[in-house]
Coordinates of C-alpha atoms in Angstrom, one line a residue:
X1 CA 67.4 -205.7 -15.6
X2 CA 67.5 -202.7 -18.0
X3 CA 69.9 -199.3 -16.5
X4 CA 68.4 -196.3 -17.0
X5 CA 69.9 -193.1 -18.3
X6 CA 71.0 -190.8 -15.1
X7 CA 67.8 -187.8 -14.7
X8 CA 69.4 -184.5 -13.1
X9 CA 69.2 -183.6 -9.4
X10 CA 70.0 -187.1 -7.8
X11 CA 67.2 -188.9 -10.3
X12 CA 67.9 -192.7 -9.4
X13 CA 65.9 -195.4 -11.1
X14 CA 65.7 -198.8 -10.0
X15 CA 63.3 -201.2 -11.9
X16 CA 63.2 -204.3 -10.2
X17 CA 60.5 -207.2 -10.2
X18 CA 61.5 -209.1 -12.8
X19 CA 65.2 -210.0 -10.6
X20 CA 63.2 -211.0 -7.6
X21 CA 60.7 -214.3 -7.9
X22 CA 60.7 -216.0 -5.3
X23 CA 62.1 -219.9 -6.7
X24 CA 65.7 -218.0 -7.4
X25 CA 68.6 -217.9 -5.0
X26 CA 69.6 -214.6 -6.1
X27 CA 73.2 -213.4 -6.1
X28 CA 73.7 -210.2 -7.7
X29 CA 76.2 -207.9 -8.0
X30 CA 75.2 -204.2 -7.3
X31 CA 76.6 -201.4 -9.1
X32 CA 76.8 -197.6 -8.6
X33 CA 78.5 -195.1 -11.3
X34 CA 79.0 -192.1 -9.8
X35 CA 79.6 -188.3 -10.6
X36 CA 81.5 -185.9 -8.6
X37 CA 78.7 -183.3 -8.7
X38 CA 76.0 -183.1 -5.9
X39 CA 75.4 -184.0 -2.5
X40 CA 73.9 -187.3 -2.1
X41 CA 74.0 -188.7 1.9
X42 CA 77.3 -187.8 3.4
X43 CA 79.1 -188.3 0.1
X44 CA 79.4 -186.2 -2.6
X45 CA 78.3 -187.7 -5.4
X46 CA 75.5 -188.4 -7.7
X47 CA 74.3 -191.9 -9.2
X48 CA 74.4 -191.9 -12.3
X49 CA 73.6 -195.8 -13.4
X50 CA 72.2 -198.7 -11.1
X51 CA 72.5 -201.6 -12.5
X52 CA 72.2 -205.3 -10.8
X53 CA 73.9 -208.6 -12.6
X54 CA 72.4 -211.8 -11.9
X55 CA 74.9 -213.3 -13.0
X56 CA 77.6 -212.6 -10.5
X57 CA 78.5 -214.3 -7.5
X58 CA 79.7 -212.0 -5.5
X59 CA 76.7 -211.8 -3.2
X60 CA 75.5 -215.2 -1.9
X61 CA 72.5 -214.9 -0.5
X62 CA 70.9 -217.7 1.2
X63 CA 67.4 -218.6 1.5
X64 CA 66.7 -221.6 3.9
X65 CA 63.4 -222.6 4.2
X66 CA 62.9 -225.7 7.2
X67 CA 66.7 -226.7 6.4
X68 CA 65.9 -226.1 2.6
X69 CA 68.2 -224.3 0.3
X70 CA 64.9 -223.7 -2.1
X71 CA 62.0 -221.7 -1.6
X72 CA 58.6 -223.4 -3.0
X73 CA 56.9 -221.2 -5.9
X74 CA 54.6 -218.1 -4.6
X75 CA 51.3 -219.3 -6.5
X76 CA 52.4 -222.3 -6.8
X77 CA 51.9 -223.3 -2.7
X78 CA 49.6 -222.0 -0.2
X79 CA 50.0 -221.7 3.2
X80 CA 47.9 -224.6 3.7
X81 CA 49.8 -226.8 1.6
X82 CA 53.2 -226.0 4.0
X83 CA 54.3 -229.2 5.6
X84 CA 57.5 -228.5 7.9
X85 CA 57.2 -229.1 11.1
X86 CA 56.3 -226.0 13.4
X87 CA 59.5 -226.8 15.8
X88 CA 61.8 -226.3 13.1
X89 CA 62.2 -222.6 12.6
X90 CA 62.5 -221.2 8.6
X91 CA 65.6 -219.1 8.6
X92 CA 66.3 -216.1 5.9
X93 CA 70.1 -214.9 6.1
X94 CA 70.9 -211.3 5.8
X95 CA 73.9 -211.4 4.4
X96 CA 76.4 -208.8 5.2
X97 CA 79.9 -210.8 5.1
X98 CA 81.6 -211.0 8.8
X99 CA 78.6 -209.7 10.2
X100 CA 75.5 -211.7 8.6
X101 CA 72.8 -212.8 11.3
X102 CA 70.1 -215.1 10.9
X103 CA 66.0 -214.4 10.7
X104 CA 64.6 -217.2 12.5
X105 CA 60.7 -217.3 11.6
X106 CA 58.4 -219.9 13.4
X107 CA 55.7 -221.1 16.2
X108 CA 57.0 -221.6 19.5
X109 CA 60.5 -220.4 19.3
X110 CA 60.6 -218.4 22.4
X111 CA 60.1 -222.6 23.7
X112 CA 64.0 -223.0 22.1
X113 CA 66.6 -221.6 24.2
X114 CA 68.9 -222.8 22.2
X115 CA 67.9 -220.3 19.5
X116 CA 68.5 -217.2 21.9
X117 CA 71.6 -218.6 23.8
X118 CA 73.6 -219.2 21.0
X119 CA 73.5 -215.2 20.0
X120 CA 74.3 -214.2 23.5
X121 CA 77.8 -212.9 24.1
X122 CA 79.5 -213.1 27.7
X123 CA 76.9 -213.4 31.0
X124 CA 75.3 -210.3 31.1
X125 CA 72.2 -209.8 29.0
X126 CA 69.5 -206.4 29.4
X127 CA 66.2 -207.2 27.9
X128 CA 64.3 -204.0 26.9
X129 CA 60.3 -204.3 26.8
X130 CA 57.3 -202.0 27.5
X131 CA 54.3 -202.0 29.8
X132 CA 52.3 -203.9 27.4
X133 CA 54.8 -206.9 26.3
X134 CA 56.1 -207.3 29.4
X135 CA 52.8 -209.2 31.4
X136 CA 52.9 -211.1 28.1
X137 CA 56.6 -212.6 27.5
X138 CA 58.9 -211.2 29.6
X139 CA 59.4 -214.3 32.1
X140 CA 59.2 -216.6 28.8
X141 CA 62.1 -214.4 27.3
X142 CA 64.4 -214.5 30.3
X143 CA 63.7 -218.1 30.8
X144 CA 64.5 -218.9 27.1
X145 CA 68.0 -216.7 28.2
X146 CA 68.6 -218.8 31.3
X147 CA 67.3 -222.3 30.7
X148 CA 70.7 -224.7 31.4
X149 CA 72.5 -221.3 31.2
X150 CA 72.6 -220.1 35.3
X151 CA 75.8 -218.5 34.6
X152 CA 73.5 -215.6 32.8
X153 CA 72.4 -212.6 34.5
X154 CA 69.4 -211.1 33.3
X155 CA 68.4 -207.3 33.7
X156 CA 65.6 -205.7 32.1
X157 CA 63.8 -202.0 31.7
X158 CA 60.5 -201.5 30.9
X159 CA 59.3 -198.7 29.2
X160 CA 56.2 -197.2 28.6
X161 CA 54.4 -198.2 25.5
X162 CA 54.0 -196.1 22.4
X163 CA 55.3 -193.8 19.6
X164 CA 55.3 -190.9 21.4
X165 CA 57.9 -192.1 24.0
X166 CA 60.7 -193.0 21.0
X167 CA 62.8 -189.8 22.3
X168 CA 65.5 -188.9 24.4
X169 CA 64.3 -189.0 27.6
X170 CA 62.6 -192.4 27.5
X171 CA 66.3 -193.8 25.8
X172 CA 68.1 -192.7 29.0
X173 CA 65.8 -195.1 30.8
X174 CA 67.5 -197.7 28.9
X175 CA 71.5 -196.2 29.7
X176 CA 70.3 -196.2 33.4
X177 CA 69.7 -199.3 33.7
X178 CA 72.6 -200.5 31.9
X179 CA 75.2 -198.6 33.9
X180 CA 72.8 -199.2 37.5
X181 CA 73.5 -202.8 36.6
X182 CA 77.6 -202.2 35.7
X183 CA 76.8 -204.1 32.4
X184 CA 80.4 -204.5 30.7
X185 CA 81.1 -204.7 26.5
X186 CA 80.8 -208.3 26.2
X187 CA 77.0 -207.8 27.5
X188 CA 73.8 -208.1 25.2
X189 CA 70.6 -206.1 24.9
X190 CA 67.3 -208.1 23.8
X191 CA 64.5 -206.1 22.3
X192 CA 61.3 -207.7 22.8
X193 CA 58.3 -205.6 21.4
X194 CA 57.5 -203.7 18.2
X195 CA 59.6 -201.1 16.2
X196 CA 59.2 -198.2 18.6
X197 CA 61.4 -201.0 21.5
X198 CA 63.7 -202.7 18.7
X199 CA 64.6 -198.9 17.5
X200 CA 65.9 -197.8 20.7
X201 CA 67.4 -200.8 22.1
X202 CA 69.4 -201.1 19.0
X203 CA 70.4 -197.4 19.1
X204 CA 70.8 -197.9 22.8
X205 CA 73.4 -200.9 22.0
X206 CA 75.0 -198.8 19.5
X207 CA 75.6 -196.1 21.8
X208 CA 76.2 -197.9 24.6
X209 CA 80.1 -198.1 25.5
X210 CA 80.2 -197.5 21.8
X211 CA 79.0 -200.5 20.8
X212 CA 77.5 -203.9 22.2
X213 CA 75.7 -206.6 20.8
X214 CA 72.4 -206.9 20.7
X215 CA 68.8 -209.3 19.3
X216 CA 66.2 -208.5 18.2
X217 CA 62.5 -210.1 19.4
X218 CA 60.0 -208.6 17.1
X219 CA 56.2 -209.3 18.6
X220 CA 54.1 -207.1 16.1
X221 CA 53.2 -207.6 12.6
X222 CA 55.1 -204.2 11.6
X223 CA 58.3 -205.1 13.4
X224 CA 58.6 -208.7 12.5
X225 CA 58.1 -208.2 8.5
X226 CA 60.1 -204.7 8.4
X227 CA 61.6 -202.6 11.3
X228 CA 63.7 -205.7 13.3
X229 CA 65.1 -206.5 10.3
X230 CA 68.3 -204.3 8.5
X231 CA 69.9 -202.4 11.4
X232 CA 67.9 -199.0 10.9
X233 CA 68.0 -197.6 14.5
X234 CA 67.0 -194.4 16.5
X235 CA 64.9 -192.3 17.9
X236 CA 62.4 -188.8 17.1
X237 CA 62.8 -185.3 16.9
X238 CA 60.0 -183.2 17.4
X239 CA 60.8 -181.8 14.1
X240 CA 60.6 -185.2 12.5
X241 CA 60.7 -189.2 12.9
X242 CA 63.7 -191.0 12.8
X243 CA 66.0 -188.1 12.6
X244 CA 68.3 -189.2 15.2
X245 CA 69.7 -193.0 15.2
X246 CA 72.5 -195.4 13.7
X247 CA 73.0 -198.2 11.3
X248 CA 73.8 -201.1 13.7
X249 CA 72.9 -204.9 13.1
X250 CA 71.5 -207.3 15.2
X251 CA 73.1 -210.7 16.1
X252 CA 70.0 -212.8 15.4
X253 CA 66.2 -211.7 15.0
X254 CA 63.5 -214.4 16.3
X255 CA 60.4 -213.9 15.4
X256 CA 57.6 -216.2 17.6
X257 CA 54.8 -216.3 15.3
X258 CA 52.7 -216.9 18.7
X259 CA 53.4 -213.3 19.5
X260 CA 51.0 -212.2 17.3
X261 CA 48.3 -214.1 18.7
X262 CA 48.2 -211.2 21.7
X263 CA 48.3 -208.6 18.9
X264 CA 44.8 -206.2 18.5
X265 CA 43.4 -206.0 15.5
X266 CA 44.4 -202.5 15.0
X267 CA 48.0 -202.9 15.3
X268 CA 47.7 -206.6 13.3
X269 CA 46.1 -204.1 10.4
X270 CA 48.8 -201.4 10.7
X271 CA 51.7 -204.0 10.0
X272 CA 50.1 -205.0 6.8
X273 CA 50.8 -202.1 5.0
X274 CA 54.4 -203.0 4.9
X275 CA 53.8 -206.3 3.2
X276 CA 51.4 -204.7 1.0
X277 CA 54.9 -202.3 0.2
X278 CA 57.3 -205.2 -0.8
X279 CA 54.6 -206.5 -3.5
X280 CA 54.0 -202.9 -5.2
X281 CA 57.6 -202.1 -5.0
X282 CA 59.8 -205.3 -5.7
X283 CA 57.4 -208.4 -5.9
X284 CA 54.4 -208.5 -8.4
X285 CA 53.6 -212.0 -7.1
X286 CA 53.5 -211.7 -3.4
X287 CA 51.2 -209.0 -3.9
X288 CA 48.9 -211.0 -6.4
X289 CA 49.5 -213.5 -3.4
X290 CA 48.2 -211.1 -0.8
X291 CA 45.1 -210.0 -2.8
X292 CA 44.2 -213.7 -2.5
X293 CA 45.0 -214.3 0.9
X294 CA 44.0 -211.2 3.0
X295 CA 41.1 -212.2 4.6
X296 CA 43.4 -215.0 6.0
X297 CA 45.9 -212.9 7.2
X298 CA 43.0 -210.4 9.1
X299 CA 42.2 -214.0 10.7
X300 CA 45.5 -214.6 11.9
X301 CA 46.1 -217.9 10.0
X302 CA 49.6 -219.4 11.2
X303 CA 50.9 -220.8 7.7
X304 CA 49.6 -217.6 5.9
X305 CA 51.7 -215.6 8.4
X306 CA 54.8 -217.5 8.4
X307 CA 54.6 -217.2 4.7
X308 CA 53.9 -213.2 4.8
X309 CA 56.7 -213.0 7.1
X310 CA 58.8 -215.0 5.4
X311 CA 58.7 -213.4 2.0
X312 CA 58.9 -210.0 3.4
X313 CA 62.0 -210.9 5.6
X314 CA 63.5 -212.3 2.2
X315 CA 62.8 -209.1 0.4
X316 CA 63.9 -206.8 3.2
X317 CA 67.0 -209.0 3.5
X318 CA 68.0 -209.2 -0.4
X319 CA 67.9 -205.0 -0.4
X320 CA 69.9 -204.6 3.0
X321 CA 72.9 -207.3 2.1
X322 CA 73.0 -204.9 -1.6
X323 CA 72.6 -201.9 0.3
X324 CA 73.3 -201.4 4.0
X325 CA 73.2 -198.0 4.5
X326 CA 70.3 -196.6 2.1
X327 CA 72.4 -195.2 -0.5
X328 CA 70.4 -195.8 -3.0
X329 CA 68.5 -199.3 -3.6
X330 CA 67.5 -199.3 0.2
X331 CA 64.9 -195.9 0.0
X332 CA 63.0 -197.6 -2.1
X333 CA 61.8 -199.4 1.0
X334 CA 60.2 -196.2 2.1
X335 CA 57.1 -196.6 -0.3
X336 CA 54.7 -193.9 1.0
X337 CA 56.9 -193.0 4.1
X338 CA 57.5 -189.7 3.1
X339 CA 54.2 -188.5 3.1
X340 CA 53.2 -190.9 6.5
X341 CA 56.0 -189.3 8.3
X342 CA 54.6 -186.0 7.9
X343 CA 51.1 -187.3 9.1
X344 CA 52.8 -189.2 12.1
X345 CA 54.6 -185.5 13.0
X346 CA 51.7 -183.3 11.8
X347 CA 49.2 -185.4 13.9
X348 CA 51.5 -186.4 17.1
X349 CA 53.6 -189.0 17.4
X350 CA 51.0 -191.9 18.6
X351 CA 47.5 -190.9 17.2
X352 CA 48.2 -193.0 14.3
X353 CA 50.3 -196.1 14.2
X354 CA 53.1 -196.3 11.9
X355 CA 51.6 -198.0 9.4
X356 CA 48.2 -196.2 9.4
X357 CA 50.1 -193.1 8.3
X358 CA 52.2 -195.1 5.5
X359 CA 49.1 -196.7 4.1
X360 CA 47.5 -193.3 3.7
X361 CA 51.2 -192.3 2.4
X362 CA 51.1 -194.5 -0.1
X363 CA 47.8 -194.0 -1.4
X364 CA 49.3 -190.5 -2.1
X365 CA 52.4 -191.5 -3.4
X366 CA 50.5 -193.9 -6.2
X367 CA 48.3 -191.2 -6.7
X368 CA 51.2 -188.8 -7.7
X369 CA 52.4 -191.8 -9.9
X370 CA 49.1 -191.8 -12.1
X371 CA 49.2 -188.3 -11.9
X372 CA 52.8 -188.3 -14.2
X373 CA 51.3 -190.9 -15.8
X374 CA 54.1 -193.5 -14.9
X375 CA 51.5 -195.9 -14.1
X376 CA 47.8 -197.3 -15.3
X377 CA 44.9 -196.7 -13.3
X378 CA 43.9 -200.2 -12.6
X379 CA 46.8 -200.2 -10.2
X380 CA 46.0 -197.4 -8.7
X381 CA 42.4 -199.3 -7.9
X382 CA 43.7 -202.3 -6.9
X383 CA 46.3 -200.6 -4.0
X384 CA 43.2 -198.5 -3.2
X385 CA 41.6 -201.8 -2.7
X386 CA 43.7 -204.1 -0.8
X387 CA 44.3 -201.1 1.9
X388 CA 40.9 -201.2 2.5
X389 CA 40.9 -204.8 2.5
X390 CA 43.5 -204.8 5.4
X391 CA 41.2 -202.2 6.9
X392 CA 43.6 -199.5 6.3
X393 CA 42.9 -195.7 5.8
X394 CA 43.4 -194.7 2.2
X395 CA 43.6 -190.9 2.7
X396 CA 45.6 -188.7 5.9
X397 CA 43.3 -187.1 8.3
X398 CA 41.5 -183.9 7.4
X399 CA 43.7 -182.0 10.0
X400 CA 46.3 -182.6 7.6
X401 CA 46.8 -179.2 5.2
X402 CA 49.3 -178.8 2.5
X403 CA 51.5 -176.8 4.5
X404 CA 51.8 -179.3 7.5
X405 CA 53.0 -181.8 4.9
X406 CA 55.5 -179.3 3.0
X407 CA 57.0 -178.5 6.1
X408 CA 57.7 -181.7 7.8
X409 CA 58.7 -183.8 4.2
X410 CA 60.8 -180.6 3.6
X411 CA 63.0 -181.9 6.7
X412 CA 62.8 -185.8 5.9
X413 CA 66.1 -187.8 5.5
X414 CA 65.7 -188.0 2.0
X415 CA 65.9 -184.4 1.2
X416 CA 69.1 -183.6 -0.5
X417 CA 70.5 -180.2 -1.7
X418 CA 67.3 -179.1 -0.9
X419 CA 66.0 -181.3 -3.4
X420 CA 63.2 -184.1 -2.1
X421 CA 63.2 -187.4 -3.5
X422 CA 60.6 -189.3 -3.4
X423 CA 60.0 -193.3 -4.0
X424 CA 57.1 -193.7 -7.3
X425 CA 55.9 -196.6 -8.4
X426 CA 56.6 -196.2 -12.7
X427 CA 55.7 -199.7 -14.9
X428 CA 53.9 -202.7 -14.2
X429 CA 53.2 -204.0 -10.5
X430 CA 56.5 -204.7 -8.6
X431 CA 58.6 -201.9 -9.9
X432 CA 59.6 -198.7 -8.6
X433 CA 61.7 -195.8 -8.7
X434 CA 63.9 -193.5 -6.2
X435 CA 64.2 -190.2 -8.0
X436 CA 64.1 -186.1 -7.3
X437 CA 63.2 -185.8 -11.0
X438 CA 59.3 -185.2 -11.6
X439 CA 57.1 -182.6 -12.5
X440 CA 56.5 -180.6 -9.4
X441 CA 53.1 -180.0 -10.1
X442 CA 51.6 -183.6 -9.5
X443 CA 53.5 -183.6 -6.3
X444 CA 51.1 -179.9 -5.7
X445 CA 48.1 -181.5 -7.1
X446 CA 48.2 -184.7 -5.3
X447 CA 48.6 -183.0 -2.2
X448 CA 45.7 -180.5 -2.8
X449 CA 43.8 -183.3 -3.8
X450 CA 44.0 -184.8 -0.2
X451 CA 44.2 -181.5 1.9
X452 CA 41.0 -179.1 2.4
X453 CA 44.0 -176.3 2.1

């Protein structure tokens, strides 16, 4: 993988499809130079070179597929060629030293308490749910906790269902019940729902008594391929989404693939457009997969799923084990999040679902990639495509004006020294780049060109 020379303002480019095919077991060593000019996170520094060596061992990271140590070609297999046995989950390893967890990925998990009760630490466990997962798994998850385990005691809080209740008040909901119930430091917090309950049980855990452990149970498309996976915790602002939260890793995340056979269509949808992200940013072949395989998907086919989830739980995992804490590599994981955060905040938190607003987002952010002329307009047609495909919106909504989006991205967590940086795609399909260096005038003219002002 070629460096690049360091642009000014906090310019930081990352090409990277060529590292990541899926038959590798990759283990390589990442690199930042830095300068001590700038403001870049908490740090002061700038990055100056990024550069990944295949070659090094210092990061192993494992990819187990049904007790395999190799992963079958992309285009090679299709789902329907997948022969391991549904009771045996695939596992993907995040790999962050000491405290590395598992990904377990398969139908019918919630049906192995073994999975669950090895992760749980001392006898006191809180499972945190909503109003609409609850009815559904609930009693399965707190049987899965207690089956030839009666020593466990098992609390839970539901919460009420949707983006809009990711705040302050609806967290302390989750700190009452835990002190209510006297739960000490040894205990362990289960979220079982989407991103909006995995985001504030794990900030919740990480708050709580400073610190207890907690799993993750990720029963939407968007949290199972993205949000339950990394550590990336918290909570909204009115300001802004996601402003207030915590690095802090789970002990295990199961994923039930039977979880999403509850899922509505809409929601299904919206969790696709983070798939659709790891192929334009890091994995030309997944996404050629994807183009092949979406209709399967929308029909909820259990091999094409596990696959989908698979792969994305591999990419997500490779960036988080080389870079935790989003210094650098990890943005670029943000494809078209900049500009879906500001229509999440400029529309209220809840009229569109995550994912809605990052499909739309990216759209935008491809367009301002033509627009510099850092990539060829048949890619900008075939992400145009696919979205639509996945019956995704392609543009925001028409309440959206240029000033809504100014102000909110002027406030996202990428902004720094005033400067915002914003993830491009720049090259052929499955590279990307992280940078504060481009012309401001196609960041003006794409968003004129989907505002009426």
């Amino acid at each position: 993988m070629a460096s690049s020379s360091f642009c000014p303002k906090h310019a930081l480019t990352l090409y990277s499809s060529t590292n990541h095919r899926r038959n590798k077991v990759i283990s390589p060593e990442f690199s930042l130079r830095f300068q001590a000019s700038g403001s870049f996170g908490s740090s002061r520094y700038v990055a100056s070179i990024v550069s990944i060596n295949e070659n090094s061992n210092n990061l192993k990271h494992r990819l187990m597929a049904s007790g395999s140590s190799a992963a079958a070609p992309v285009m090679d297999q299709s789902p329907a060629q997948t022969t391991s046995s549904p009771a045996v989950p695939t596992i993907v390893e995040v790999d962050l030293g000491n405290r590395s967890y598992p990904i377990y990925i398969g139908s019918g998990l919630l049906d192995q308490p073994q999975l669950l009760q090895r992760h749980v630490h001392g006898k006191q466990v809180l499972v945190v749910t909503n109003t609409t997962v609850a009815p559904l798994y609930l009693d399965k998850t707190i049987q899965a906790l207690t089956d030839g385990n009666p020593n466990v005691k098992v609390e839970s809080v539901i919460l009420p269902d949707g983006e809009q209740f990711k705040d302050m008040d609806t967290l302390m909901k989750v700190f009452d019940k835990a002190i209510e119930s006297r739960l000490d430091r040894r205990c362990t917090f289960v979220a079982l729902g989407g991103g909006v309950i995995g985001d504030m049980c794990g900030y919740a855990a990480a708050a709580y008594l400073r610190g207890v452990n907690f799993i993750q149970i990720p029963t939407t498309v968007m949290a199972q391929v993205d949000s339950s996976v990394g550590g990336k915790t918290g909570i909204n602002h009115r300001l802004g989404k996601n402003l207030i939260g915590a690095f802090y890793q789970p002990q295990c995340v199961l994923i039930d693939t039977d979880t999403l056979n509850t899922l509505p269509d809409r929601e299904l949808a919206s969790g696709l457009a983070e798939v659709i992200k790891y192929g334009l940013i890091r994995d030309a072949e997944f996404f050629e997969w994807q183009e092949k395989n979406m209709q399967a998907l929308l029909a909820r086919d259990p091999s094409a799923f596990t696959y989908a989830i698979k792969r994305s739980c591999e990419n997500k995992a490779e960036v988080v084990s080389l870079d935790e804490k989003e210094s650098g590599l990890r943005a670029t994981l943000n494809l078209g999040h900049t500009f879906g955060h500001a229509i999440e905040t400029g529309v209220g938190y809840g009229e569109w679902f995550h994912g809605e607003a990052v499909a739309a987002g990216t759209v935008m952010a491809v367009d301002m990639s033509y627009r510099l002329g850092w990539i060829d307009d048949s890619l900008v047609k075939r992400v145009h495509k696919i979205l639509l495909q996945a019956n995704l919106p392609t543009a925001p909504p028409e309440t959206m004006t240029v000033d809504m989006f100014k102000s909110v991205m002027a406030v996202d967590k990428k902004v720094a020294d005033g400067l915002l940086r914003l993830i491009l795609l720049k090259g052929p399909l499955g590279n990307c780049v992280f940078t504060g260096d481009y012309d401001k005038k196609a960041l003006d003219d794409t968003l004129r060109a989907f505002c009426k002002s």
